[in-house]
XYZ file of C-alpha atoms in Angstrom:
443
model
C -4.740 -13.161 12.140
C -1.917 -12.741 14.646
C 1.689 -12.268 13.699
C 4.154 -15.009 14.493
C 6.600 -14.581 17.372
C 9.065 -11.684 16.972
C 11.969 -12.462 14.656
C 15.123 -10.433 15.281
C 17.536 -9.972 12.378
C 21.052 -8.554 12.181
C 21.744 -6.946 8.790
C 25.289 -6.423 7.521
C 26.687 -5.512 4.077
C 26.612 -8.318 1.512
C 28.293 -6.650 -1.445
C 26.580 -5.624 -4.694
C 23.021 -6.579 -5.535
C 22.991 -8.166 -8.985
C 20.766 -10.165 -11.300
C 17.015 -9.869 -11.630
C 13.963 -10.391 -9.456
C 10.202 -10.161 -9.601
C 8.303 -8.433 -6.834
C 4.982 -9.720 -5.486
C 1.675 -8.649 -6.958
C 0.530 -5.129 -6.198
C -1.130 -5.090 -2.782
C -3.625 -2.331 -3.569
C -4.754 -4.044 -6.768
C -4.860 -7.476 -5.097
C -7.278 -6.256 -2.402
C -9.533 -4.659 -4.998
C -9.415 -7.626 -7.377
C -10.786 -9.889 -4.644
C -13.433 -7.394 -3.515
C -14.793 -6.545 -6.946
C -14.742 -10.210 -8.001
C -16.752 -11.017 -4.853
C -19.381 -8.467 -5.963
C -19.606 -9.751 -9.535
C -22.124 -12.400 -10.601
C -20.180 -15.378 -11.914
C -16.605 -16.634 -11.830
C -13.570 -14.347 -11.954
C -9.973 -15.527 -12.286
C -7.021 -13.693 -10.759
C -3.333 -14.361 -11.425
C -0.350 -12.689 -9.767
C -2.286 -12.063 -6.544
C -0.150 -10.999 -3.592
C -0.425 -13.797 -1.038
C 0.682 -11.776 1.987
C -1.231 -11.700 5.257
C -3.065 -8.458 4.452
C -4.602 -9.763 1.224
C -5.406 -13.120 2.813
C -7.328 -11.196 5.486
C -9.433 -9.644 2.730
C -10.097 -13.066 1.192
C -11.133 -14.522 4.566
C -13.517 -11.640 5.276
C -15.170 -11.952 1.858
C -15.608 -15.708 2.371
C -17.256 -14.959 5.724
C -19.766 -12.781 3.854
C -20.680 -15.401 1.278
C -18.164 -15.245 -1.578
C -16.685 -18.512 -2.867
C -12.921 -17.916 -3.051
C -10.410 -20.645 -3.845
C -6.654 -20.665 -4.409
C -5.865 -22.765 -7.474
C -2.072 -22.306 -7.632
C 0.749 -19.903 -6.789
C -0.833 -16.451 -7.082
C -3.811 -17.965 -8.933
C -7.297 -17.595 -7.452
C -10.885 -18.288 -8.481
C -13.756 -16.176 -7.111
C -17.486 -16.806 -7.502
C -19.172 -13.596 -6.441
C -22.459 -12.907 -4.671
C -23.417 -9.843 -6.698
C -23.725 -6.234 -5.572
C -26.108 -6.193 -2.619
C -25.574 -9.907 -1.978
C -23.151 -9.854 0.955
C -24.316 -12.028 3.839
C -24.207 -11.480 7.577
C -20.837 -12.826 8.838
C -21.161 -15.342 11.660
C -18.127 -14.063 13.541
C -15.962 -10.947 13.762
C -13.887 -10.074 10.683
C -10.233 -10.372 11.726
C -8.192 -7.861 9.718
C -4.740 -8.587 11.132
C -2.562 -5.587 10.260
C -4.390 -4.442 7.132
C -5.756 -0.917 7.123
C -6.663 -1.233 3.443
C -8.790 -4.343 4.062
C -10.543 -2.679 6.973
C -11.368 0.650 5.367
C -12.453 -0.749 2.003
C -14.549 -3.527 3.531
C -16.215 -0.967 5.802
C -17.306 0.766 2.602
C -18.700 -2.484 1.188
C -20.618 -3.388 4.334
C -21.992 0.151 4.862
C -24.595 -0.155 2.093
C -25.665 -3.735 2.877
C -28.322 -4.601 5.500
C -25.841 -6.519 7.642
C -23.779 -5.941 10.781
C -20.070 -6.700 10.950
C -17.498 -6.375 13.714
C -13.937 -5.539 12.625
C -10.966 -6.537 14.789
C -7.216 -6.352 14.210
C -3.792 -6.696 15.771
C -2.321 -4.159 18.183
C -0.897 -2.010 15.394
C -4.126 -1.843 13.393
C -6.179 -1.284 16.535
C -4.179 1.870 17.204
C -5.018 3.372 13.805
C -7.926 5.839 13.602
C -10.871 4.945 11.388
C -12.726 8.246 11.800
C -11.871 9.425 8.297
C -13.939 6.515 6.914
C -16.609 6.532 9.616
C -17.551 10.147 8.789
C -18.648 9.754 5.133
C -20.157 6.303 5.667
C -22.224 7.694 8.552
C -23.498 10.389 6.192
C -24.699 7.570 3.929
C -26.682 6.049 6.808
C -24.360 3.419 8.292
C -24.082 3.267 12.092
C -20.882 2.641 14.047
C -19.928 1.584 17.553
C -16.169 2.092 17.723
C -13.526 1.919 20.413
C -12.325 5.274 21.817
C -10.786 7.489 19.144
C -12.729 5.773 16.348
C -10.521 2.696 16.553
C -10.922 -1.090 16.376
C -12.612 -3.196 17.596
C -15.495 -1.590 15.732
C -19.049 -2.663 14.928
C -20.663 -1.416 11.721
C -24.395 -1.668 11.039
C -24.982 -1.247 7.340
C -28.124 0.133 5.755
C -29.959 -0.567 2.499
C -30.865 1.578 0.760
C -28.051 3.891 1.758
C -28.084 7.604 0.936
C -25.971 8.867 -1.994
C -23.671 11.719 -1.003
C -21.137 14.106 -2.486
C -18.074 13.940 -0.280
C -14.979 16.108 -0.503
C -11.900 14.369 0.875
C -10.404 16.484 3.691
C -7.032 14.731 3.223
C -5.632 12.852 0.228
C -6.544 9.209 0.834
C -7.175 6.532 -1.764
C -8.596 4.295 0.978
C -11.286 6.800 1.998
C -12.115 7.536 -1.643
C -12.429 3.833 -2.390
C -14.548 3.152 0.707
C -17.109 5.764 -0.376
C -17.149 4.484 -3.978
C -17.635 0.898 -2.768
C -20.517 1.984 -0.557
C -21.937 3.797 -3.577
C -22.025 0.573 -5.610
C -25.116 -0.614 -3.720
C -26.648 2.846 -3.160
C -29.478 4.173 -5.381
C -28.542 7.240 -7.406
C -25.100 8.760 -7.871
C -22.430 8.909 -5.178
C -19.660 11.425 -5.748
C -16.192 11.870 -4.287
C -14.353 15.163 -4.788
C -10.608 14.662 -4.652
C -8.682 17.959 -4.308
C -5.375 16.081 -4.749
C -5.214 13.034 -7.019
C -4.470 9.718 -5.291
C -3.948 6.214 -6.668
C -6.781 5.367 -9.050
C -6.823 1.570 -9.016
C -10.431 1.480 -7.787
C -11.657 3.676 -10.623
C -9.800 1.696 -13.299
C -10.937 -1.662 -11.990
C -14.555 -0.671 -11.325
C -14.851 0.406 -14.940
C -13.288 -2.877 -16.026
C -15.945 -4.771 -14.057
C -18.687 -2.790 -15.772
C -19.610 -0.147 -13.207
C -20.834 3.178 -14.577
C -18.208 5.580 -13.301
C -17.273 9.033 -14.565
C -14.380 11.334 -13.731
C -14.326 15.046 -14.457
C -11.807 17.736 -13.645
C -13.151 20.691 -11.717
C -11.582 23.722 -10.009
C -12.280 21.867 -6.730
C -10.362 18.805 -7.975
C -11.292 15.468 -9.574
C -14.968 14.569 -9.228
C -15.494 10.803 -9.327
C -19.135 9.751 -9.698
C -20.427 6.198 -9.442
C -23.932 5.111 -10.405
C -25.367 2.824 -7.772
C -27.124 -0.536 -7.889
C -24.489 -1.659 -10.349
C -24.185 -5.099 -11.863
C -20.548 -6.139 -12.038
C -19.392 -8.647 -14.637
C -16.773 -11.283 -13.766
C -13.278 -10.658 -15.096
C -9.905 -12.267 -15.700
C -7.332 -10.147 -13.883
C -3.542 -10.143 -14.001
C -2.069 -8.252 -11.056
C 1.104 -6.282 -11.902
C 4.104 -6.194 -9.576
C 3.830 -3.876 -6.569
C 5.767 -0.602 -6.989
C 5.834 -0.223 -3.199
C 7.687 -3.539 -2.946
C 9.966 -2.611 -5.855
C 10.909 0.577 -3.986
C 13.169 -1.285 -1.558
C 15.230 -2.769 -4.389
C 15.449 0.539 -6.267
C 16.907 2.235 -3.215
C 19.104 -0.710 -2.202
C 20.711 -0.989 -5.632
C 21.141 2.796 -5.786
C 23.090 2.974 -2.500
C 25.121 -0.272 -2.489
C 28.292 0.177 -4.593
C 28.574 -2.074 -7.631
C 24.888 -3.003 -7.748
C 23.201 -3.724 -11.097
C 19.681 -5.064 -10.759
C 16.583 -5.595 -12.915
C 13.223 -5.520 -11.145
C 10.685 -7.168 -13.459
C 6.990 -6.510 -14.064
C 6.577 -3.362 -11.935
C 3.273 -1.489 -12.116
C 3.878 2.109 -13.201
C 0.479 3.698 -12.666
C 1.226 7.427 -12.622
C -0.440 7.703 -9.207
C 2.206 5.342 -7.757
C 5.508 6.463 -9.271
C 6.451 9.371 -7.007
C 9.423 7.519 -5.509
C 10.932 6.842 -8.923
C 10.567 10.537 -9.787
C 12.173 11.561 -6.488
C 15.075 9.116 -6.858
C 15.734 10.325 -10.393
C 15.832 13.916 -9.117
C 18.488 12.697 -6.669
C 20.532 11.220 -9.528
C 19.464 7.575 -9.390
C 20.139 5.493 -12.498
C 16.737 3.890 -13.172
C 15.644 3.016 -16.705
C 12.453 1.395 -17.988
C 12.563 -1.646 -20.236
C 9.737 -3.340 -22.187
C 7.002 -0.921 -21.175
C 3.612 -2.546 -21.699
C 0.043 -2.700 -20.389
C -1.248 -5.511 -18.162
C -4.873 -5.588 -17.048
C -5.346 -1.900 -17.803
C -2.259 -0.887 -15.817
C 1.102 0.299 -17.270
C 3.983 -2.056 -16.464
C 7.741 -2.167 -17.179
C 10.959 -3.837 -16.076
C 13.140 -1.402 -14.113
C 16.919 -1.521 -14.529
C 18.691 0.170 -11.609
C 22.435 0.646 -11.129
C 24.376 2.097 -8.229
C 24.748 5.864 -8.603
C 25.834 8.765 -6.393
C 22.778 10.472 -4.926
C 22.454 14.202 -4.258
C 20.152 15.760 -1.680
C 16.961 17.439 -2.889
C 13.933 19.166 -1.525
C 11.285 16.590 -2.390
C 8.437 18.257 -4.323
C 5.403 18.047 -1.994
C 3.118 17.316 -4.937
C 4.801 13.897 -5.180
C 3.551 12.911 -1.707
C 0.234 11.268 -2.710
C 1.972 9.101 -5.316
C 4.648 7.835 -2.914
C 3.078 7.931 0.539
C 4.013 4.314 1.328
C 7.537 4.805 0.002
C 8.598 7.649 2.292
C 10.355 5.336 4.805
C 12.694 3.933 2.150
C 13.089 7.402 0.596
C 14.391 8.520 4.008
C 16.964 5.718 3.713
C 18.035 6.931 0.268
C 18.424 10.434 1.740
C 20.736 9.039 4.434
C 23.253 8.179 1.678
C 22.863 11.312 -0.453
C 25.301 14.225 -0.517
C 23.755 17.112 1.399
C 20.523 17.713 3.301
C 17.336 16.224 1.866
C 14.016 17.697 2.980
C 10.989 15.403 2.492
C 7.721 16.898 3.717
C 4.026 16.934 2.814
C 3.399 13.496 4.299
C 1.093 14.079 7.286
C -0.576 10.725 6.638
C 2.586 8.898 7.726
C 1.675 9.688 11.332
C -1.302 7.299 11.189
C 0.042 4.362 9.179
C 0.930 0.949 10.703
C 3.189 3.034 12.942
C 3.997 6.732 13.154
C 6.422 6.297 10.277
C 7.974 9.734 10.625
C 8.876 9.208 14.291
C 9.829 5.566 13.724
C 12.243 6.318 10.880
C 13.702 9.352 12.663
C 14.433 7.188 15.709
C 15.873 4.304 13.689
C 18.106 6.436 11.467
C 19.283 8.589 14.377
C 20.237 5.442 16.301
C 22.310 4.410 13.256
C 24.225 7.700 13.272
C 22.238 9.626 10.653
C 21.440 13.282 11.365
C 17.654 13.834 11.183
C 15.372 16.762 11.885
C 11.732 15.853 12.435
C 8.800 17.919 11.198
C 5.100 17.284 11.675
C 4.857 16.187 8.029
C 8.258 14.683 7.255
C 12.003 14.705 7.864
C 15.152 16.553 6.901
C 18.085 14.149 6.623
C 21.769 14.935 6.194
C 23.356 12.178 4.143
C 26.788 10.610 3.979
C 27.520 11.401 0.333
C 27.573 7.704 -0.505
C 29.680 6.489 2.407
C 28.399 3.770 4.728
C 26.276 4.965 7.641
C 27.684 4.097 11.113
C 24.950 1.563 11.981
C 25.593 -0.469 15.101
C 22.103 0.003 16.565
C 19.121 -2.136 17.473
C 16.036 -0.526 15.943
C 12.317 -1.083 16.473
C 10.062 -2.055 13.561
C 6.928 -1.283 15.621
C 4.928 -4.040 13.887
C 5.408 -2.120 10.633
C 6.535 -4.066 7.572
C 7.842 -0.973 5.768
C 9.992 0.122 8.713
C 11.509 -3.381 8.903
C 12.300 -3.541 5.175
C 13.551 0.061 4.998
C 16.011 -0.453 7.845
C 17.108 -3.735 6.243
C 18.062 -1.695 3.169
C 19.943 0.787 5.377
C 21.906 -2.056 6.956
C 23.203 -3.194 3.555
C 25.603 -0.222 3.534
C 26.470 0.282 7.201
C 29.833 0.139 8.973
C 28.412 -2.005 11.783
C 25.397 -4.334 11.641
C 21.896 -2.945 12.050
C 19.725 -5.161 14.250
C 15.973 -5.067 13.590
C 13.954 -6.209 16.589
C 11.184 -7.896 14.580
C 10.934 -8.680 10.869
C 7.845 -10.909 11.211
C 5.491 -8.113 10.005
C 7.171 -8.233 6.573
C 4.930 -11.238 5.850
C 1.951 -8.877 5.618
C 3.105 -7.559 2.241
C 6.252 -9.340 1.035
C 6.683 -12.860 2.431
C 9.654 -13.646 0.140
C 11.591 -10.410 0.782
C 14.486 -11.948 2.697
C 14.782 -14.973 0.413
C 14.942 -12.586 -2.549
C 17.657 -10.596 -0.783
C 19.663 -13.814 -0.430
C 19.135 -14.557 -4.129
C 20.473 -11.226 -5.407
C 23.336 -10.750 -2.966
C 26.199 -12.664 -1.475
C 27.396 -12.425 2.094
C 30.418 -10.132 2.253
């Protein structure tokens, strides 16, 4: 799944952001909804599915391994699963595009099936290391032939029966945790993951909803998640809540653009995903929750955000796992705060779609923002609410979050910010720029 040709965009202030909008379905939950439905016996229905390139890559890979997956309307999908243990040998390589989540979670699925699959991806994904998933899955008996550095293209030879393991995560990673749990679904006995630092728990919530026997206990070593193998998953009807990572761009944009008053509807507020909201509130952001409710086992609310003066903070490092994808746009918020914000504890940003620490430091510096780079984050001296200088052409590096974050920065810049390529935004938020047009007017 290749990206379209590069699309350059010049971003200039448009005035206040007003009105209301609904963000796409949560990407993490969308991936998992398709995967677990494909492993259930019978027909599952999904509404609110994110229809970005990453999730479509997951759907295509599951079809290639035997699942019957059909789109029935906007965000509405029907899945007839093959059952746990029922994945078939794919006839061709599984093309993952830019999706690290698809790749790592599907590696977990394939690892405990007696099939061989080759995973390929675009240039950005092919530069991302897969060793953190290869290690535990190898312990379970899967065999790998990877490109140098544990990268794609990669061939995985699954095994059945696989060996149940107890695996302690060396770094906080919901993707690695989920890959091991998914491999454990078709593994005899009990597979355990020890999580020293809690990460997003969508897999655990949804596996239980599908009928898997899964337990979680707190231990001095961390959370111990245990899944009983050879499970039989029951089909479900799933409503996917709005993606908090997509909502993050609007929360920051409305906070920094004077006069903004915006409602972001139907945002998932799983406690493992709300670190950015906590950080912005510490900075003085005016974000309130309306109509808090539960959708498909996940807490949801409408978020009302108004422009407010932001003050620099030292971001609590314990927030990092619950906002790892939101750091780029948090860096943008820091660029408009009064004082010097220090945001660290995010080593994982070095191995995302791009090196997001280096990418954001380069982009913000080019736009006249003072940044100091650390191995695990940035210190940023903000403008105290004034417009940043802008006037630079910045590189998105095939990274959707860099492109959207620098778009937000350009909404309050003295001179336009030119982004070299916004095409990758389609991986997670195809309607982002149309929505921006809907809630703003050209200045």
